[in-house]
Amino acid sequence: MTTLFQKYGGFSTVSKVVLDFYDKVLDSDTVGPFFDDIDMRRQIDHQTKFIAQVMGGPASYSNDVLQRVHAGLRIDRAAFNEVAGLLEGTLQQHGIEPEDIAAIMQEIHGRAHIIITSD
Ligand code: HEM
């Protein structure tokens, strides 16, 4: 079985998607400031591994780690939806097919409860 990670060209594609994604995130007035003090090279590296993983590629990011890094950031549903929407738009721009985007976004939305810590 071919994974989405293989189908779309592996890390070279995922890296481009994640770079474009964070351009949009940093441009946002609402969610951009969350990343003011964050080392973006490290962030992009980690997010690349995570997106690769949800596309069926290597690396393993446990939900525990994901919960720990977002704990205390007071991320609410609106911030989550904005970031998720920016990721979805970036996947569209990179020519990922709609049903594959839906599968990726299902993985992302399935983790909302561990990322959202504020209402
Ligand atoms: C949409 C789903 C999201 C996913 C899949 C996701 C994934 C990740 C990953 C993989 C990391 C790197 C963890 C590490 O350093 O090992 C991270 C860190 C981070 N995320 Fe998210 N994230 C999401 C939503 C958000 C939202 C909505 C915000 C804020 C508006 C946010 C803010 C941050 C910040 C500030 C860090 C850096 C934490 C630090 O290094 O201290 N994330 N995220």
Coordinates of C-alpha atoms and ligand atoms in Angstrom, one line a residue:
M1 CA 0.0 0.0 0.0
T2 CA 1.3 3.4 -0.9
T3 CA 1.2 6.0 1.9
L4 CA 0.3 9.6 1.3
F5 CA 3.8 10.4 2.3
Q6 CA 5.2 8.3 -0.6
K7 CA 2.5 9.4 -3.0
Y8 CA 3.4 13.1 -2.7
G9 CA 7.1 12.8 -2.7
G10 CA 8.2 12.4 0.9
F11 CA 10.1 14.9 2.9
S12 CA 10.9 17.2 0.0
T13 CA 7.2 17.9 -0.5
V14 CA 6.3 17.9 3.2
S15 CA 9.1 20.4 3.9
K16 CA 7.8 22.8 1.3
V17 CA 4.2 22.6 2.7
V18 CA 5.4 23.2 6.2
L19 CA 7.5 26.2 5.2
D20 CA 4.6 27.8 3.4
F21 CA 2.3 26.9 6.3
Y22 CA 4.4 28.8 8.8
D23 CA 4.7 31.8 6.5
K24 CA 0.9 32.0 6.8
V25 CA 0.8 31.3 10.5
L26 CA 3.4 34.1 11.2
D27 CA 1.5 36.5 9.0
S28 CA -1.7 36.0 11.1
D29 CA -2.5 38.7 13.6
T30 CA -4.2 36.2 15.9
V31 CA -2.0 33.1 15.9
G32 CA 1.3 34.7 14.7
P33 CA 2.1 36.1 18.1
F34 CA 2.1 32.6 19.7
F35 CA 5.4 32.1 17.8
D36 CA 7.1 35.3 18.8
D37 CA 9.7 33.7 21.0
I38 CA 9.9 30.3 19.3
D39 CA 12.9 29.0 17.4
M40 CA 11.2 28.6 14.0
R41 CA 13.9 26.4 12.5
R42 CA 13.4 23.9 15.2
Q43 CA 9.6 24.3 15.0
I44 CA 9.6 23.7 11.2
D45 CA 11.8 20.6 11.7
H46 CA 9.4 19.2 14.3
Q47 CA 6.2 20.0 12.4
T48 CA 7.7 18.5 9.2
K49 CA 8.2 15.2 11.1
F50 CA 4.7 15.4 12.5
I51 CA 3.0 16.0 9.2
A52 CA 5.1 13.3 7.6
Q53 CA 3.9 11.0 10.3
V54 CA 0.2 11.7 9.8
M55 CA 0.7 11.1 6.1
G56 CA 1.9 7.6 6.9
G57 CA 5.6 8.4 6.8
P58 CA 8.3 7.7 9.4
A59 CA 8.9 9.2 12.8
S60 CA 6.6 9.0 15.7
Y61 CA 5.2 11.8 17.6
S62 CA 3.2 10.7 20.6
N63 CA 0.1 12.5 21.6
D64 CA 1.7 13.0 25.1
V65 CA 4.5 15.1 23.5
L66 CA 1.9 17.1 21.5
Q67 CA -0.1 17.7 24.7
R68 CA 3.0 18.7 26.7
V69 CA 4.3 21.3 24.1
H70 CA 0.9 23.0 23.9
A71 CA 0.1 22.9 27.6
G72 CA 0.1 26.4 29.0
L73 CA -0.2 28.1 25.6
R74 CA -4.0 28.7 26.3
I75 CA -5.0 27.8 22.7
D76 CA -8.7 28.1 22.2
R77 CA -11.0 26.6 19.6
A78 CA -10.8 29.7 17.3
A79 CA -7.0 29.6 17.3
F80 CA -7.0 25.9 16.6
N81 CA -9.4 26.3 13.7
E82 CA -7.4 29.1 12.3
V83 CA -4.1 27.1 12.3
A84 CA -5.9 24.0 11.0
G85 CA -7.5 26.2 8.2
L86 CA -4.1 27.6 7.2
L87 CA -2.7 24.1 7.0
E88 CA -5.6 22.9 4.8
G89 CA -5.2 25.9 2.5
T90 CA -1.5 25.2 2.2
L91 CA -2.2 21.5 1.3
Q92 CA -4.6 22.7 -1.4
Q93 CA -2.0 25.0 -2.9
H94 CA 0.5 22.2 -3.1
G95 CA -1.9 20.1 -5.2
I96 CA -2.8 17.5 -2.6
E97 CA -6.1 15.8 -3.7
P98 CA -9.2 16.7 -1.8
E99 CA -9.8 13.2 -0.4
D100 CA -6.2 13.1 0.8
I101 CA -6.5 16.5 2.4
A102 CA -9.6 15.2 4.2
A103 CA -7.7 12.2 5.6
I104 CA -4.8 14.5 6.8
M105 CA -7.2 17.0 8.3
Q106 CA -9.1 14.2 10.1
E107 CA -5.8 13.2 11.8
I108 CA -5.3 16.9 12.8
H109 CA -8.8 17.5 14.0
G110 CA -8.7 14.2 15.9
R111 CA -6.0 15.8 18.1
A112 CA -7.9 19.0 18.8
H113 CA -8.8 17.9 22.4
I114 CA -5.1 17.6 23.3
I115 CA -4.1 21.0 21.8
I116 CA -7.0 23.2 22.9
T117 CA -6.5 24.1 26.5
S118 CA -8.7 27.2 26.8
D119 CA -12.3 28.1 26.0
Ligands
HEM1 C1 -3.6 22.4 14.3 C2 -3.0 21.5 14.9 C3 -1.6 21.6 15.5 C4 -0.6 20.7 15.3 C5 -0.7 19.4 14.6 C6 0.6 21.2 16.0 C7 1.8 20.5 16.1 C8 2.9 21.0 16.7 C9 4.2 20.3 16.8 C10 4.5 19.0 16.1 C11 5.0 21.1 17.5 C12 6.5 20.8 17.8 C13 6.6 20.1 19.1 C14 8.0 20.0 19.6 O1 8.7 21.0 19.8 O2 8.5 18.8 19.7 C15 4.2 22.3 18.0 C16 4.7 23.3 18.8 C17 4.1 24.5 19.0 N1 2.8 24.8 18.6 FE1 1.5 23.5 17.7 N2 0.3 22.4 16.6 C18 -1.1 22.7 16.3 C19 -1.8 23.8 16.7 C20 -1.2 24.9 17.3 C21 -2.0 26.1 17.6 C22 -3.4 26.3 17.3 C23 -1.1 26.9 18.2 C24 -1.2 28.4 18.6 C25 -2.1 29.2 18.1 C26 0.2 26.2 18.3 C27 1.3 26.8 18.8 C28 2.5 26.1 19.0 C29 3.7 26.6 19.6 C30 3.8 28.1 20.2 C31 4.7 25.6 19.6 C32 6.1 25.7 20.2 C33 6.2 25.3 21.6 C34 7.6 25.4 22.1 O3 8.5 25.1 21.4 O4 7.7 25.8 23.3 N3 0.1 25.0 17.8 N4 3.0 22.2 17.5

